[in-house]
CSV table of C-alpha atoms in Angstrom, one decimal:
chain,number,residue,atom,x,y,z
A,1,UNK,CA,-16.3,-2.5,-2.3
A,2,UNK,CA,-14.5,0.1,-3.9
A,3,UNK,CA,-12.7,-0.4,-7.1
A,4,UNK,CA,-9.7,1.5,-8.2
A,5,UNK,CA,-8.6,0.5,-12.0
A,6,UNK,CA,-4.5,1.1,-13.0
A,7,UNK,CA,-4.0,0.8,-17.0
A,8,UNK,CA,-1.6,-0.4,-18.1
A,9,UNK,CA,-0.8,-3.7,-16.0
A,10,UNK,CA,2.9,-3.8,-17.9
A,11,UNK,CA,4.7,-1.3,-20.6
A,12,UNK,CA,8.4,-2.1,-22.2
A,13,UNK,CA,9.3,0.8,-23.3
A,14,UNK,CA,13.2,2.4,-24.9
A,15,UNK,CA,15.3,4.4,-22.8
A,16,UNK,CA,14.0,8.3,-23.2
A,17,UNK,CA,10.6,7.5,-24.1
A,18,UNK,CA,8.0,8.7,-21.7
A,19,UNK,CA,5.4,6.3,-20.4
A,20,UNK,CA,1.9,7.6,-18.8
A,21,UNK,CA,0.1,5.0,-16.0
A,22,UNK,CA,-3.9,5.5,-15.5
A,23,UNK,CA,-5.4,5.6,-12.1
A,24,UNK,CA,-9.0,5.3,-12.2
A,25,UNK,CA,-11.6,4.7,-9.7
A,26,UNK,CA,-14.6,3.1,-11.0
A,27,UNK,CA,-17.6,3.5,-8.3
A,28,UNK,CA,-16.5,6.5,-6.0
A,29,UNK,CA,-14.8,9.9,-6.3
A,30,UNK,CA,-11.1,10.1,-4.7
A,31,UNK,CA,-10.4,13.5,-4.2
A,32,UNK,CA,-7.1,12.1,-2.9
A,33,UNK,CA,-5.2,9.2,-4.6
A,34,UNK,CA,-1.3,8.4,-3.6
A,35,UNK,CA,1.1,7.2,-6.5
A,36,UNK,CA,3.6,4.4,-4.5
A,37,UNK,CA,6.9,2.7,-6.5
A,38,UNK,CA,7.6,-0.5,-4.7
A,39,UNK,CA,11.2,-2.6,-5.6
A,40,UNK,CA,11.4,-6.2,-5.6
A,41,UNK,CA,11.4,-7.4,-2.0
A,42,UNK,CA,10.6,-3.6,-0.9
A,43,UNK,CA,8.0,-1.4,1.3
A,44,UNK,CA,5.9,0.7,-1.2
A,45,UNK,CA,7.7,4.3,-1.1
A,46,UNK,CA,5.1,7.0,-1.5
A,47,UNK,CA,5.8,9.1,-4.7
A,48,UNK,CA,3.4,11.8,-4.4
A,49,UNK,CA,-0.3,12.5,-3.7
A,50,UNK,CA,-2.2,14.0,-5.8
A,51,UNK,CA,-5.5,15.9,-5.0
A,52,UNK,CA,-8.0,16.5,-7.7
A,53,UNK,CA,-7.4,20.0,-9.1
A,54,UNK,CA,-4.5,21.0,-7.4
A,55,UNK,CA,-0.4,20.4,-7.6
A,56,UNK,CA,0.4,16.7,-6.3
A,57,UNK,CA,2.3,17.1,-3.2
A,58,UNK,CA,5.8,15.5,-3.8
A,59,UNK,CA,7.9,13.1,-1.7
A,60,UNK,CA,11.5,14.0,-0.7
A,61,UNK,CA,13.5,12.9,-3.7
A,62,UNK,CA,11.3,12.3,-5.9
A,63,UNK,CA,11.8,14.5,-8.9
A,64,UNK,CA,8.8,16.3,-10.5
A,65,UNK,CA,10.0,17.0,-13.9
A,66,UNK,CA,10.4,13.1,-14.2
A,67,UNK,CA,7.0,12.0,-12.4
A,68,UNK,CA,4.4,14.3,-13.6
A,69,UNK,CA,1.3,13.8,-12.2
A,70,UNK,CA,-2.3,14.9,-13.4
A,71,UNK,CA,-5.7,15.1,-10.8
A,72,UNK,CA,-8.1,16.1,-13.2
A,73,UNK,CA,-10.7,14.8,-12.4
A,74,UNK,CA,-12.5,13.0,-9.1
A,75,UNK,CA,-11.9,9.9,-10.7
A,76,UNK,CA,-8.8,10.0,-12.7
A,77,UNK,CA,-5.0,10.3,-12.2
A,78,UNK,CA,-2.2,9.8,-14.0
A,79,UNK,CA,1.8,9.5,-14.0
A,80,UNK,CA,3.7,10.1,-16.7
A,81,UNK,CA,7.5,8.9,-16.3
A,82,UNK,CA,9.0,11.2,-18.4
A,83,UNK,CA,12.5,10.5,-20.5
A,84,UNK,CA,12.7,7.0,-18.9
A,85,UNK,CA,16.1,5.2,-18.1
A,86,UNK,CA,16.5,1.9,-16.7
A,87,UNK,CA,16.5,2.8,-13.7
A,88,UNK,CA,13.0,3.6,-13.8
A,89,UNK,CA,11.9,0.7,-14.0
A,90,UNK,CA,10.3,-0.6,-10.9
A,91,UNK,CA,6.1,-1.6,-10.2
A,92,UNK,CA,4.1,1.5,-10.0
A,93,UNK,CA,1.1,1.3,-7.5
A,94,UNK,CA,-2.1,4.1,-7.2
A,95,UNK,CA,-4.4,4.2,-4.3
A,96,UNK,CA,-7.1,6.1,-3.9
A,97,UNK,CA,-9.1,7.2,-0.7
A,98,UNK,CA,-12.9,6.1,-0.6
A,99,UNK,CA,-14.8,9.1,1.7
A,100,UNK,CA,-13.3,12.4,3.3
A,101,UNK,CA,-11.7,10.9,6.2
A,102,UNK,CA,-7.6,10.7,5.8
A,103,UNK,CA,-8.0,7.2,7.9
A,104,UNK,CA,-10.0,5.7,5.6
A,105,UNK,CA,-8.8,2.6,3.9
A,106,UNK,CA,-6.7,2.5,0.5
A,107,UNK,CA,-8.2,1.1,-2.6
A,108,UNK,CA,-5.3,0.1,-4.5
A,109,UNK,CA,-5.1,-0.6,-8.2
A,110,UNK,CA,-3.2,-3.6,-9.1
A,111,UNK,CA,0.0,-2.2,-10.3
A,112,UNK,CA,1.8,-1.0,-13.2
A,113,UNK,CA,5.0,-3.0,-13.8
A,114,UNK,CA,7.5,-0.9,-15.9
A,115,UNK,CA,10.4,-2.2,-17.5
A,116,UNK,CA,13.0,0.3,-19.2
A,117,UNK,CA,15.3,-0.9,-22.5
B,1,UNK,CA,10.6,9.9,13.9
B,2,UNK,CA,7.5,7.6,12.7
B,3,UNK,CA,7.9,4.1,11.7
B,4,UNK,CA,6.2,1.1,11.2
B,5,UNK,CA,7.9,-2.4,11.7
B,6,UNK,CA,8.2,-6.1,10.6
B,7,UNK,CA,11.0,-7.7,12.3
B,8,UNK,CA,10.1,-11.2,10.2
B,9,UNK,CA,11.3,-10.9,6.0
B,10,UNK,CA,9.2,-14.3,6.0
B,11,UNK,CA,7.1,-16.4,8.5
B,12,UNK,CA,6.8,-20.4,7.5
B,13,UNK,CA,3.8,-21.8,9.0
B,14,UNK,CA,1.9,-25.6,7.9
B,15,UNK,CA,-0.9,-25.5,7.0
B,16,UNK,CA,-3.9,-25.8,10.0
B,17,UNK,CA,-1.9,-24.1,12.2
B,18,UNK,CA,-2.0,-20.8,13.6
B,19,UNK,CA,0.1,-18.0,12.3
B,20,UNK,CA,1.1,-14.5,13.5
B,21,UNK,CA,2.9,-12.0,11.4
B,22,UNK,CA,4.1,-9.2,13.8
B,23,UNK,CA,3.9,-5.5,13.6
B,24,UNK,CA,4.8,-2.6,16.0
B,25,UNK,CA,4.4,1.1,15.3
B,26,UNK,CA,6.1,4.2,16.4
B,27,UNK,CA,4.0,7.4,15.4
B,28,UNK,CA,3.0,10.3,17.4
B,29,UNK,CA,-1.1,11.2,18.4
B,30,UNK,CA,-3.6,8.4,17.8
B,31,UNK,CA,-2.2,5.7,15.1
B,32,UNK,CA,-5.1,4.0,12.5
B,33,UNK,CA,-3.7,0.5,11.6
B,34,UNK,CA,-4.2,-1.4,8.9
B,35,UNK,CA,-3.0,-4.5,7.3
B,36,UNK,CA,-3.0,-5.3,3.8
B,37,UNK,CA,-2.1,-8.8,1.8
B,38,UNK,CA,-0.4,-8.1,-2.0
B,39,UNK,CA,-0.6,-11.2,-4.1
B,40,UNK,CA,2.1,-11.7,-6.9
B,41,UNK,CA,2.1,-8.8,-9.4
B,42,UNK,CA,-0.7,-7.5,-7.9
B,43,UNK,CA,-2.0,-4.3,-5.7
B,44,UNK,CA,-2.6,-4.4,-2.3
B,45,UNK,CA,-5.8,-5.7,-0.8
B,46,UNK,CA,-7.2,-4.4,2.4
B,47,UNK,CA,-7.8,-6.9,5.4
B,48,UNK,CA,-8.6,-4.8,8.2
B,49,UNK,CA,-7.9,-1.9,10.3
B,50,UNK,CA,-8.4,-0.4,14.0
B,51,UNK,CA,-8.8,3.1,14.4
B,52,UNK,CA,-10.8,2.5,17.6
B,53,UNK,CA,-12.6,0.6,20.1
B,54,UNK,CA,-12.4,-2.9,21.0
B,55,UNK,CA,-8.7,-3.9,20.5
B,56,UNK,CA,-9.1,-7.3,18.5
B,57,UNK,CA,-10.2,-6.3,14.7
B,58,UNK,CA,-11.6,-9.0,12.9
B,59,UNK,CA,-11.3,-8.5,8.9
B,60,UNK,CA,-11.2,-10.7,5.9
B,61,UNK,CA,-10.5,-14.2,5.0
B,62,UNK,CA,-10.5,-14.8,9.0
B,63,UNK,CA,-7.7,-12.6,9.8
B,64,UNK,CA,-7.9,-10.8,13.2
B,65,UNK,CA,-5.2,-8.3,14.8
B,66,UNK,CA,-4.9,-7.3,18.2
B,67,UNK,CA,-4.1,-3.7,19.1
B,68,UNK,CA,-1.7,-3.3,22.2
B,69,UNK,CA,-0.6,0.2,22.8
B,70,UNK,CA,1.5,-0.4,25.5
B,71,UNK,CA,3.4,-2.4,23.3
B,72,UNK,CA,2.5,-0.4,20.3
B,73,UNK,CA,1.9,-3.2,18.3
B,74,UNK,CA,-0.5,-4.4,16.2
B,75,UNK,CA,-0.3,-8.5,15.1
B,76,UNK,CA,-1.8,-10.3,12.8
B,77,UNK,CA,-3.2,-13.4,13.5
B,78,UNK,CA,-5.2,-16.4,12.0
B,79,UNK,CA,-6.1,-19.6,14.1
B,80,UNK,CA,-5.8,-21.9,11.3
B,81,UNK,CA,-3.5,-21.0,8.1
B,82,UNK,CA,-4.9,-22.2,4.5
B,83,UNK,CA,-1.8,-22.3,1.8
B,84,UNK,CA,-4.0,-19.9,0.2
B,85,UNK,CA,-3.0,-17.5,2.6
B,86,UNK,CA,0.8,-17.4,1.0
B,87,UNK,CA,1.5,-13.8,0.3
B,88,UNK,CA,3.4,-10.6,1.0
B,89,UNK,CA,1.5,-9.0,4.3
B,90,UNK,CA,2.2,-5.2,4.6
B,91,UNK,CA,1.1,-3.3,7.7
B,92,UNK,CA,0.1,0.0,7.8
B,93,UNK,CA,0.1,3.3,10.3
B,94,UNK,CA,-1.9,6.2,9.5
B,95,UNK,CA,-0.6,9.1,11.3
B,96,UNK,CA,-3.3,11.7,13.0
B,97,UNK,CA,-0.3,14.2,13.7
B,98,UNK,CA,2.5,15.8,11.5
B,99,UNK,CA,2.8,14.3,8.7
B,100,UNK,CA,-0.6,12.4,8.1
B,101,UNK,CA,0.1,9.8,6.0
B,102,UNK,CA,0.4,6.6,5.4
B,103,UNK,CA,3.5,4.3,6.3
B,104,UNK,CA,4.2,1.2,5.5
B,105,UNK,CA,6.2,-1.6,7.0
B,106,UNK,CA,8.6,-3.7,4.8
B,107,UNK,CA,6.2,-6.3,4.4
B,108,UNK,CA,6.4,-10.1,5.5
B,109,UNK,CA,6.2,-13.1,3.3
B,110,UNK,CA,4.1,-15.7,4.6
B,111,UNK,CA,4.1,-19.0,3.7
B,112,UNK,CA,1.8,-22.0,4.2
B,113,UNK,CA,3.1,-25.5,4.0
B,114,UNK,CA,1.0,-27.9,2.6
């Protein structure tokens, strides 16, 4: 099946240092990949999705300058959590869409788990 | 507005017996369902899905989920639970109209008792 790689699988980082998350899939082009935040006990919360080439489509509340995301390629995307704070920290979760259908299942990558100082 | 539900936070179930982690939906136009199991730490992994057809959807690691849209749900089921099985269970609408996207539900920890 489909593979979808997410480097790196945890970062410590200081407060107001910017940390960037890889979302690569390995064996099929995603035009489309999704960028979720999920808190301990919690439903993933869509961040954004991104579509290669173009602006990523934002969620409400969910602040761009801070989450910048990057489509350039069919098989790369990245986040890049800009200035983080503590509150930032939370585990990061790509997925990426396998064919042109918007049913189509999510390959997921296996999470980015960030922790703020 | 659309919405996808898990009324249980955790199902206990021992181990050789059947389990059923429930889901309903509420999405306008023609939902695609999908259930998906995260391990610890880990991504999500797909199980299975129903877009359309026969209603019971038979996926991975002998889970099987039964679309009702009268009751616009969409179960998961397994006849006999391995301790394996102990993981978060998220299930999923895709929505053909408006917004089309995914939604999740706030997931169900299942856990099988040895």
């Amino acid at each position: 099946g489909a593979v979808v790689s997410q480097h790196p699988s945890r970062v410590i980082c200081k407060s107001g240092t910017s940390v960037k998350i890889e979302c690569r899939s390995l064996d099929f082009q995603a035009t489309t990949m999704f960028w979720y935040r999920q808190f301990p006990k919690q439903s993933l919360m869509l961040m954004a999705t991104s579509n290669e080439g173009s602006k990523a489509t934002y969620e409400q509340g969910v602040e761009k300058d801070k989450f910048l995301i990057n489509h350039a390629s069919l098989t790369l995307s990245t986040l890049t959590v800009t200035s983080a704070h503590p509150e930032d920290s939370s585990f990061y979760i790509c997925s990426a869409i396998s064919g042109t259908g918007g049913y189509e299942k999510l390959f997921f990558g296996s999470g980015t788990q960030l922790s703020v100082l | 507005a659309q919405s996808v539900a898990q009324p249980e936070d955790q199902v206990n179930v021992a181990e050789g017996n059947p389990l059923t982690v429930k889901c309903t939906y509420s999405v306008s136009g023609n939902p695609y369902l999908f259930w998906y199991v995260q391990y610890p730490n880990r991504g999500l992994q797909f199980l299975l899905k129903y877009i359309t057809g026969d209603n019971l959807v038979k996926g991975s690691y002998g889970f099987e989920a039964e679309f009702n849209k009268s009751q616009t749900s969409f179960h998961l089921k397994k006849p006999s639970a391995l301790v394996s099985d102990s993981a978060l269970y998220f299930c999923a609408v895709y929505s053909t109209s408006g917004t089309y996207k995914y939604i999740f539900g706030t997931g169900t920890r299942l856990k099988v008792l040895a």
